[in-house]
Tab-separated table of C-alpha atoms in Angstrom:
chain	number	residue	atom	x	y	z
A	17	MET	CA	60.998	47.805	50.348
A	18	TRP	CA	63.073	50.554	48.810
A	19	CYS	CA	61.910	53.304	46.479
A	20	ARG	CA	61.756	52.555	42.861
A	21	SER	CA	60.144	55.541	41.173
A	22	LEU	CA	59.844	59.286	41.739
A	23	ALA	CA	56.754	61.309	40.961
A	24	CYS	CA	56.377	65.101	40.737
A	25	LEU	CA	53.246	67.352	41.036
A	26	PHE	CA	53.786	70.644	39.208
A	27	LYS	CA	52.285	73.961	40.319
A	28	VAL	CA	51.881	75.214	36.761
A	29	PRO	CA	49.252	73.408	34.544
A	30	CYS	CA	51.082	71.516	31.834
A	31	GLN	CA	50.068	71.783	28.170
A	32	LEU	CA	49.969	69.032	25.627
A	33	SER	CA	50.287	69.387	21.927
A	34	GLY	CA	47.297	71.298	20.511
A	35	SER	CA	45.293	73.279	23.010
A	36	ALA	CA	44.658	70.503	25.618
A	37	ARG	CA	45.662	71.396	29.164
A	38	HIS	CA	45.702	69.231	32.244
A	39	ARG	CA	46.939	68.994	35.813
A	40	SER	CA	48.366	65.743	37.207
A	41	PRO	CA	45.949	64.194	39.827
A	42	TRP	CA	47.595	63.610	43.176
A	43	LEU	CA	46.861	61.884	46.501
A	44	PRO	CA	45.098	64.111	49.066
A	45	ARG	CA	47.459	66.270	51.269
A	46	GLY	CA	48.856	64.325	54.123
A	47	ARG	CA	49.113	61.083	52.142
A	48	GLY	CA	52.458	61.240	50.443
A	49	THR	CA	52.931	64.924	49.532
A	50	ILE	CA	55.856	66.783	50.968
A	51	PRO	CA	56.133	70.556	51.201
A	52	ALA	CA	58.630	71.704	48.479
A	53	ALA	CA	60.700	73.749	50.955
A	54	VAL	CA	61.585	70.740	52.987
A	55	ALA	CA	61.404	67.979	50.259
A	56	ARG	CA	63.578	65.132	51.508
A	57	CYS	CA	63.183	61.395	51.517
A	58	HIS	CA	65.070	58.428	53.012
A	59	HIS	CA	64.024	54.797	52.678
A	60	THR	CA	65.601	51.748	54.197
A	61	ALA	CA	67.455	49.856	51.500
A	62	PRO	CA	70.776	48.409	50.554
A	63	GLU	CA	73.367	51.245	50.841
A	64	SER	CA	73.863	51.483	47.098
A	65	LEU	CA	70.092	51.740	46.492
A	66	LYS	CA	69.206	54.223	49.206
A	67	CYS	CA	67.855	57.481	47.782
A	68	ALA	CA	67.768	60.962	49.115
A	69	TRP	CA	66.407	64.007	47.397
A	70	GLN	CA	65.886	67.749	47.787
A	71	LEU	CA	64.136	70.514	45.829
A	72	HIS	CA	66.194	73.624	45.167
A	73	GLY	CA	65.084	76.826	43.533
A	74	ASP	CA	65.682	75.750	40.013
A	75	HIS	CA	66.354	71.970	40.079
A	76	LEU	CA	65.765	68.660	41.864
A	77	GLU	CA	68.752	67.017	43.441
A	78	LEU	CA	68.679	63.210	43.765
A	79	ARG	CA	71.114	60.750	45.106
A	80	TYR	CA	70.652	57.092	44.181
A	81	ALA	CA	72.789	54.124	43.221
A	82	ASN	CA	75.937	56.023	44.369
A	83	THR	CA	75.197	58.729	41.894
A	84	LEU	CA	74.384	62.423	42.698
A	85	MET	CA	72.116	63.866	39.980
A	86	ARG	CA	70.617	67.221	39.288
A	87	PHE	CA	67.554	67.671	37.122
A	88	ASP	CA	66.201	70.863	35.604
A	89	PHE	CA	62.438	71.259	36.278
A	90	VAL	CA	61.513	71.767	32.579
A	91	TRP	CA	63.636	68.650	31.775
A	92	LEU	CA	61.541	66.642	34.217
A	93	ARG	CA	58.293	67.935	32.768
A	94	ASP	CA	59.533	67.345	29.178
A	95	HIS	CA	60.462	63.682	30.003
A	96	CYS	CA	57.132	62.655	31.549
A	97	ARG	CA	56.264	59.150	30.340
A	98	SER	CA	52.517	59.248	31.079
A	99	ALA	CA	50.140	58.059	28.381
A	100	SER	CA	49.107	61.609	27.563
A	101	CYS	CA	52.642	62.853	27.244
A	102	TYR	CA	54.449	59.926	25.577
A	103	ASN	CA	53.273	57.449	22.998
A	104	ALA	CA	54.661	54.097	24.194
A	105	LYS	CA	53.591	52.311	20.925
A	106	THR	CA	55.672	54.630	18.690
A	107	ASN	CA	58.233	55.615	21.326
A	108	GLN	CA	57.634	59.225	20.517
A	109	ARG	CA	56.895	62.364	22.593
A	110	SER	CA	53.298	63.640	22.521
A	111	LEU	CA	53.976	66.582	24.856
A	112	ASP	CA	54.502	69.944	23.000
A	113	THR	CA	57.757	70.997	24.710
A	114	ALA	CA	57.431	74.532	23.577
A	115	SER	CA	54.163	74.931	25.541
A	116	VAL	CA	55.789	74.120	28.921
A	117	ASP	CA	56.283	77.179	31.075
A	118	LEU	CA	59.987	77.719	31.456
A	119	GLY	CA	59.316	78.850	34.993
A	120	ILE	CA	57.544	75.625	35.985
A	121	LYS	CA	58.254	74.204	39.416
A	122	PRO	CA	57.075	71.158	41.317
A	123	LYS	CA	54.550	71.796	44.057
A	124	ALA	CA	55.594	68.502	45.710
A	125	VAL	CA	57.651	65.490	45.107
A	126	ARG	CA	57.468	61.914	46.474
A	127	VAL	CA	59.121	58.571	46.046
A	128	ASP	CA	56.833	55.596	45.503
A	129	GLU	CA	57.022	51.957	45.869
A	130	ALA	CA	53.538	51.416	44.467
A	131	ARG	CA	52.209	52.648	41.195
A	132	PRO	CA	48.846	54.478	41.655
A	133	ASP	CA	46.460	54.927	38.795
A	134	GLY	CA	46.013	58.218	37.067
A	135	HIS	CA	48.242	60.820	35.393
A	136	VAL	CA	51.435	61.190	37.447
A	137	THR	CA	54.643	62.667	36.105
A	138	ARG	CA	56.654	59.630	37.065
A	139	TYR	CA	60.261	58.556	36.589
A	140	GLY	CA	61.831	55.164	37.453
A	141	LEU	CA	64.872	55.752	39.592
A	142	GLU	CA	67.037	53.423	37.469
A	143	TRP	CA	65.748	55.302	34.351
A	144	LEU	CA	66.871	58.606	35.987
A	145	VAL	CA	70.279	57.218	36.762
A	146	LYS	CA	70.692	55.958	33.186
A	147	ASN	CA	69.429	59.182	31.592
A	148	SER	CA	70.835	61.858	33.821
A	149	TYR	CA	73.822	63.853	32.745
A	150	GLU	CA	75.774	62.507	35.670
A	151	GLY	CA	74.889	58.911	34.730
A	152	GLN	CA	75.746	59.474	31.083
A	153	LYS	CA	79.204	60.848	32.059
A	154	GLN	CA	79.932	57.439	33.557
A	155	GLN	CA	78.713	55.394	30.541
A	156	VAL	CA	80.139	54.719	27.087
A	157	MET	CA	77.882	54.996	24.074
A	158	HIS	CA	79.880	52.244	22.233
A	159	PRO	CA	81.765	49.595	24.067
A	160	ARG	CA	85.017	48.960	22.266
A	161	ILE	CA	88.334	47.160	22.625
A	162	PHE	CA	91.268	49.285	21.571
A	163	TRP	CA	94.084	47.364	19.996
A	164	ASN	CA	97.559	47.268	18.566
A	165	ALA	CA	98.767	44.408	16.410
A	166	GLU	CA	99.661	42.161	19.360
A	167	ILE	CA	96.386	42.720	21.174
A	168	TYR	CA	94.422	41.891	18.060
A	169	ARG	CA	96.391	38.706	17.292
A	170	GLN	CA	96.101	37.486	20.943
A	171	ALA	CA	92.323	38.063	20.799
A	172	GLN	CA	92.103	35.550	17.981
A	173	VAL	CA	88.940	37.205	16.586
A	174	PRO	CA	87.295	34.637	14.290
A	175	SER	CA	86.141	35.323	10.782
A	176	VAL	CA	82.480	34.490	10.075
A	177	ASP	CA	81.530	32.101	7.275
A	178	CYS	CA	79.659	33.737	4.462
A	179	ARG	CA	76.665	31.245	4.709
A	180	SER	CA	76.300	31.761	8.338
A	181	PHE	CA	76.501	35.542	7.863
A	182	LEU	CA	73.853	35.538	5.233
A	183	GLU	CA	71.442	32.961	6.457
A	184	THR	CA	71.588	33.069	10.270
A	185	ASP	CA	71.020	35.756	12.861
A	186	GLU	CA	73.645	33.998	15.031
A	187	GLY	CA	76.302	34.433	12.382
A	188	LEU	CA	75.302	38.051	11.662
A	189	LYS	CA	75.298	38.878	15.356
A	190	GLU	CA	78.749	37.374	15.896
A	191	PHE	CA	80.106	39.377	12.993
A	192	LEU	CA	78.512	42.661	14.215
A	193	GLN	CA	79.806	42.071	17.699
A	194	ASN	CA	83.355	41.635	16.449
A	195	PHE	CA	82.998	44.719	14.201
A	196	LEU	CA	81.676	46.907	16.988
A	197	LEU	CA	84.413	45.891	19.472
A	198	TYR	CA	87.396	46.060	17.103
A	199	GLY	CA	86.303	48.241	14.149
A	200	ILE	CA	87.172	45.528	11.646
A	201	ALA	CA	85.620	42.168	10.788
A	202	PHE	CA	86.095	39.496	8.083
A	203	VAL	CA	83.745	37.237	6.169
A	204	GLU	CA	85.191	34.047	4.580
A	205	ASN	CA	84.157	31.984	1.670
A	206	VAL	CA	82.584	34.812	-0.388
A	207	ALA	CA	82.280	34.129	-4.135
A	208	PRO	CA	84.859	36.503	-5.655
A	209	THR	CA	82.497	38.577	-7.684
A	210	LYS	CA	81.207	42.133	-7.337
A	211	GLU	CA	77.625	40.867	-7.327
A	212	ASP	CA	78.207	38.564	-4.405
A	213	THR	CA	80.034	41.246	-2.518
A	214	GLU	CA	77.094	43.487	-2.992
A	215	ILE	CA	74.713	40.857	-1.511
A	216	LEU	CA	77.037	40.538	1.450
A	217	ALA	CA	77.067	44.295	2.084
A	218	GLU	CA	73.294	44.563	1.836
A	219	ARG	CA	72.836	42.021	4.580
A	220	ILE	CA	73.727	44.697	7.192
A	221	SER	CA	73.070	48.050	5.592
A	222	LEU	CA	71.919	50.125	2.737
A	223	ILE	CA	74.838	50.869	0.299
A	224	ARG	CA	75.842	54.523	0.387
A	225	GLU	CA	76.125	55.733	-3.171
A	226	THR	CA	78.808	58.467	-3.592
A	227	ILE	CA	80.754	60.109	-6.365
A	228	TYR	CA	82.483	56.780	-6.799
A	229	GLY	CA	79.197	55.124	-7.590
A	230	ARG	CA	77.247	52.471	-5.650
A	231	MET	CA	79.645	49.439	-5.928
A	232	TRP	CA	83.160	50.506	-6.899
A	233	TYR	CA	85.466	48.284	-8.818
A	234	PHE	CA	88.931	49.311	-9.519
A	235	THR	CA	92.416	48.412	-10.726
A	236	SER	CA	95.657	50.443	-10.972
A	237	ASP	CA	94.479	52.189	-14.222
A	238	PHE	CA	94.284	55.703	-12.716
A	239	SER	CA	90.754	55.848	-14.022
A	240	ARG	CA	89.958	58.275	-11.188
A	241	GLY	CA	91.929	61.182	-9.807
A	242	ASP	CA	92.983	59.353	-6.672
A	243	THR	CA	96.173	57.667	-5.543
A	244	ALA	CA	94.172	54.546	-4.695
A	245	TYR	CA	93.828	53.861	-8.504
A	246	THR	CA	97.652	53.297	-8.780
A	247	LYS	CA	100.162	50.620	-7.717
A	248	LEU	CA	101.834	52.989	-5.241
A	249	ALA	CA	101.942	52.440	-1.439
A	250	LEU	CA	99.306	54.323	0.504
A	251	ASP	CA	99.964	55.637	4.004
A	252	ARG	CA	97.385	55.059	6.723
A	253	HIS	CA	94.301	57.216	6.387
A	254	THR	CA	90.564	57.339	6.702
A	255	ASP	CA	88.395	57.738	3.567
A	256	THR	CA	86.111	60.557	2.529
A	257	THR	CA	87.363	63.140	5.001
A	258	TYR	CA	86.249	65.644	2.376
A	259	PHE	CA	82.639	64.679	2.906
A	260	GLN	CA	80.814	66.648	5.580
A	261	GLU	CA	79.868	63.297	7.085
A	262	PRO	CA	82.571	60.776	6.195
A	263	CYS	CA	81.425	57.358	5.046
A	264	GLY	CA	80.890	55.106	8.058
A	265	ILE	CA	81.854	51.711	6.907
A	266	GLN	CA	84.027	50.510	4.013
A	267	VAL	CA	83.917	47.052	2.399
A	268	PHE	CA	86.914	45.579	0.597
A	269	HIS	CA	87.028	42.397	-1.360
A	270	CYS	CA	90.133	41.464	-3.494
A	271	LEU	CA	88.856	39.579	-6.541
A	272	LYS	CA	92.164	38.847	-8.166
A	273	HIS	CA	95.850	39.586	-7.746
A	274	GLU	CA	98.476	38.209	-10.062
A	275	GLY	CA	101.695	39.728	-8.652
A	276	THR	CA	103.454	40.541	-5.406
A	277	GLY	CA	102.985	42.957	-2.526
A	278	GLY	CA	99.674	44.828	-1.909
A	279	ARG	CA	99.141	43.853	1.710
A	280	THR	CA	96.525	45.946	3.494
A	281	LEU	CA	97.608	48.004	6.488
A	282	LEU	CA	95.125	48.503	9.448
A	283	VAL	CA	95.612	50.789	12.427
A	284	ASP	CA	93.281	51.373	15.269
A	285	GLY	CA	93.066	55.147	15.362
A	286	PHE	CA	91.300	55.151	18.685
A	287	TYR	CA	94.115	53.190	20.330
A	288	ALA	CA	96.628	55.706	19.044
A	289	ALA	CA	94.419	58.596	20.176
A	290	GLU	CA	94.100	57.032	23.619
A	291	GLN	CA	97.919	57.098	23.874
A	292	VAL	CA	97.923	60.825	23.094
A	293	LEU	CA	95.306	61.484	25.671
A	294	ARG	CA	97.404	59.710	28.293
A	295	GLN	CA	100.727	61.314	27.377
A	296	ALA	CA	99.580	64.782	26.243
A	297	PRO	CA	95.989	65.521	27.205
A	298	GLU	CA	96.345	69.180	26.150
A	299	GLN	CA	97.303	68.016	22.635
A	300	PHE	CA	94.351	65.581	22.540
A	301	GLU	CA	92.006	68.401	23.431
A	302	LEU	CA	93.492	70.669	20.664
A	303	LEU	CA	92.942	67.966	18.126
A	304	THR	CA	89.226	67.822	19.084
A	305	LYS	CA	88.841	71.687	18.869
A	306	VAL	CA	90.602	72.881	15.697
A	307	PRO	CA	88.359	72.628	12.597
A	308	LEU	CA	90.181	71.586	9.344
A	309	LYS	CA	89.084	71.557	5.770
A	310	HIS	CA	89.628	68.434	3.668
A	311	GLU	CA	89.191	68.704	-0.049
A	312	TYR	CA	88.893	66.496	-3.115
A	313	VAL	CA	89.277	68.039	-6.577
A	314	GLU	CA	88.944	65.782	-9.519
A	315	ASN	CA	88.957	66.450	-13.288
A	316	VAL	CA	89.663	63.191	-15.000
A	317	GLY	CA	87.656	62.128	-18.002
A	318	ASP	CA	84.003	62.678	-17.293
A	319	CYS	CA	84.483	62.926	-13.535
A	320	HIS	CA	84.403	66.460	-12.306
A	321	ASN	CA	84.091	66.893	-8.492
A	322	HIS	CA	84.973	69.379	-5.830
A	323	MET	CA	84.206	68.184	-2.354
A	324	ILE	CA	84.955	69.900	0.957
A	325	GLY	CA	84.413	68.568	4.443
A	326	VAL	CA	85.080	70.452	7.670
A	327	GLY	CA	85.804	68.993	11.090
A	328	PRO	CA	88.532	68.334	13.689
A	329	VAL	CA	90.843	65.384	13.463
A	330	LEU	CA	89.327	63.820	16.651
A	331	ASN	CA	85.595	64.066	17.463
A	332	VAL	CA	84.301	63.317	20.930
A	333	TYR	CA	81.040	63.359	22.692
A	334	PRO	CA	81.262	66.484	24.926
A	335	TRP	CA	79.556	64.958	27.963
A	336	ASN	CA	81.927	62.014	28.495
A	337	ASN	CA	84.900	62.768	26.164
A	338	GLU	CA	84.292	59.467	24.319
A	339	LEU	CA	85.914	59.417	20.964
A	340	TYR	CA	83.621	58.534	18.105
A	341	LEU	CA	85.270	59.719	14.893
A	342	ILE	CA	88.860	60.267	13.638
A	343	ARG	CA	89.182	62.209	10.466
A	344	TYR	CA	92.837	61.637	9.380
A	345	ASN	CA	94.028	61.959	5.840
A	346	ASN	CA	97.171	63.851	4.972
A	347	TYR	CA	96.574	63.379	1.201
A	348	ASP	CA	93.311	65.287	1.274
A	349	ARG	CA	93.888	67.824	4.006
A	350	ALA	CA	93.303	71.256	2.610
A	351	VAL	CA	95.022	74.615	3.428
A	352	ILE	CA	94.809	75.296	7.186
A	353	ASN	CA	93.140	78.735	7.270
A	354	THR	CA	90.567	78.336	10.009
A	355	VAL	CA	92.755	79.215	13.094
A	356	PRO	CA	95.383	81.904	13.921
A	357	TYR	CA	99.072	81.234	13.530
A	358	ASP	CA	99.811	80.647	17.221
A	359	VAL	CA	97.200	77.842	17.394
A	360	VAL	CA	98.398	76.408	14.071
A	361	HIS	CA	101.881	75.804	15.417
A	362	ARG	CA	100.492	74.034	18.581
A	363	TRP	CA	98.248	72.004	16.285
A	364	TYR	CA	101.182	70.868	14.156
A	365	ALA	CA	102.852	69.664	17.335
A	366	ALA	CA	99.702	67.776	18.432
A	367	HIS	CA	99.329	66.324	14.917
A	368	ARG	CA	102.973	65.126	15.018
A	369	THR	CA	102.311	63.348	18.305
A	370	LEU	CA	99.235	61.565	16.966
A	371	THR	CA	101.084	60.710	13.639
A	372	ALA	CA	104.004	59.198	15.712
A	373	GLU	CA	101.606	56.905	17.453
A	374	LEU	CA	99.749	55.921	14.321
A	375	ARG	CA	103.118	55.033	12.668
A	376	ARG	CA	104.496	52.930	15.496
A	377	PRO	CA	105.252	49.444	14.047
A	378	GLU	CA	103.682	47.674	16.911
A	379	ASN	CA	100.342	49.436	16.048
A	380	GLU	CA	100.298	48.176	12.461
A	381	LEU	CA	98.264	45.100	11.592
A	382	TRP	CA	99.144	43.822	8.092
A	383	VAL	CA	96.744	41.492	6.289
A	384	LYS	CA	96.784	39.937	2.855
A	385	LEU	CA	93.423	40.274	1.128
A	386	LYS	CA	92.586	37.382	-1.081
A	387	PRO	CA	89.664	36.286	-3.186
A	388	GLY	CA	86.857	34.981	-1.035
A	389	LYS	CA	87.789	37.071	2.075
A	390	ALA	CA	85.823	40.286	2.523
A	391	LEU	CA	86.935	42.914	5.008
A	392	PHE	CA	84.687	45.493	6.700
A	393	ILE	CA	86.330	48.505	8.178
A	394	ASP	CA	84.888	51.102	10.531
A	395	ASN	CA	86.036	54.226	8.603
A	396	TRP	CA	85.291	56.460	11.633
A	397	ARG	CA	87.880	54.564	13.680
A	398	VAL	CA	90.334	52.306	11.794
A	399	LEU	CA	92.834	53.753	9.330
A	400	HIS	CA	93.851	51.724	6.331
A	401	GLY	CA	96.719	51.769	3.843
A	402	ARG	CA	98.569	49.357	1.583
A	403	GLU	CA	101.999	48.435	0.476
A	404	ALA	CA	103.051	48.936	-3.186
A	405	PHE	CA	102.351	46.036	-5.506
A	406	THR	CA	103.214	44.534	-8.822
A	407	GLY	CA	100.996	42.853	-11.380
A	408	TYR	CA	97.281	42.909	-11.954
A	409	ARG	CA	95.197	43.620	-8.892
A	410	GLN	CA	91.395	43.874	-8.976
A	411	LEU	CA	89.328	45.051	-6.033
A	412	CYS	CA	85.679	45.814	-5.472
A	413	GLY	CA	83.823	47.262	-2.539
A	414	CYS	CA	81.480	49.974	-1.331
A	415	TYR	CA	80.590	52.365	1.457
A	416	LEU	CA	77.780	51.545	3.893
A	417	THR	CA	75.443	53.824	5.760
A	418	ARG	CA	76.628	53.903	9.283
A	419	ASP	CA	73.223	54.465	10.877
A	420	ASP	CA	71.833	51.274	9.165
A	421	VAL	CA	74.720	49.140	10.382
A	422	LEU	CA	74.173	50.279	14.001
A	423	ASN	CA	70.434	49.906	13.564
A	424	THR	CA	70.937	46.231	12.529
A	425	ALA	CA	73.183	45.653	15.482
A	426	ARG	CA	70.730	47.171	18.040
A	427	VAL	CA	67.795	45.148	16.581
A	428	LEU	CA	69.878	42.042	17.345
A	429	GLY	CA	70.326	43.170	20.923
A	430	LEU	CA	73.761	44.645	20.736
A	431	GLN	CA	74.833	47.931	22.276
A	432	ALA	CA	75.803	50.212	19.403
C-alpha cells in the first residue's frame, strides 16, 4: 500500500487553550521514527501517488501527487486535527495558536498507512495537497464560465420556473449552479409584484438593506439623486462601488412597461478582464494595484447621503491571481488622488484598454425584462446598463448578502 497520512512528533511541548500542556505520544524508537537530519521516505505506489519528504531547518518539504509542497513548522502544529486541538463537531480550532512556540521543530516525522490510537499530529496527504500554498495556487476558488454574447447564447442556459425554485432543492440548485458559472440567472413565471419578488429573493439569501431601503421600487421620477431614476440610457457599470464592500447580488424584476426601449445590457466583466490579462498583463496588474475612491453624494428631498468606497478596479486573490471582484462605475468614480501623476497616466491607459473590451459589441448581451421574469446579477462580476426608454416603466428589486447566497450554494453541495 502507499502512504496516506503524515505524522509529526514535535520536540517542544505544545500548549492548548488555557494552561493545559501535552506532548504527542509516539511509537518507541526504532518502530517508525526517523532522525530529523535524514528524514526521507519513499513508498511503492503509482507514480502520481508516490511521496517523498525531507526536513529542513525551518520547514518540511513534501512531494506528493505531482506537487512539491513546503510547510512551515508552526503551520503544521497550528493545523493539527487531533481531538484535543480541533473540535470536529463544531469545525473549530481548540488549540491556542498564540501559545505555540515560534521556534517549534519536529523531532521526527513518519508516513503512515495505519492509524494508531493516541494523540498524533497527523495530516492526510490529500488534505495537505489541497490546503498547501502550492496546491491552492493550482485551484480556483469559484469555478466559472467566462462569456461574451455568443458564448452565452450557445450555452442555452435555461431559466428556472418560479415554483421549482421556491419549492424544490433541485430547482434551487439548478438556479444557483447557473448563477455561479455565468454570474446571471433568470427565474420565470414570477407574480409581477414587489411582495412576490421579495419572497423569491429570500429563498437564497437575507436581503441587504441599504440607503435605498430593503426592497426598492422605482420609476423614472428622479425621486433619488441617481441617473437610474430617469429615462436616460445607462452605460455598463457595477452598483454600489461607493460602498466599502459593494453589494454582492442584485435582483431586477420589471413589473410594468408601457412604452418602447429599456432593454437591459449585461457584460461579463471577468471575460473582458481576462482579455486584458492576455493582451497586456502589466495593465491588468496595474488595475489590481491602484486604489480608487468612488463616491455617492445625495441631497434630494429627505435623502441625505455621502458614501465613499475605496478599492482597485480589479480585485484578485494574491495566491492564484483569480479575479473575484470588478469595481467599475465611471459615474461614481471620485477624484483620483491616491497615486502620483506618473502612475495616474499609466492607469488611464490600462482603464482605456479594459473599457474598450467592455464596450466591444460582441461582449454585449441585451435582454428585455418583462413582468414575470426576474433577473439575478452577480454585482461583483457582471456589469449592467440599459438603453433609453419611453413611457411608464416600473421596476422593483433588492440587493442580497453575498455570503448568504454562497452559503446556500455550499449547503446544496456546490463549490462556491
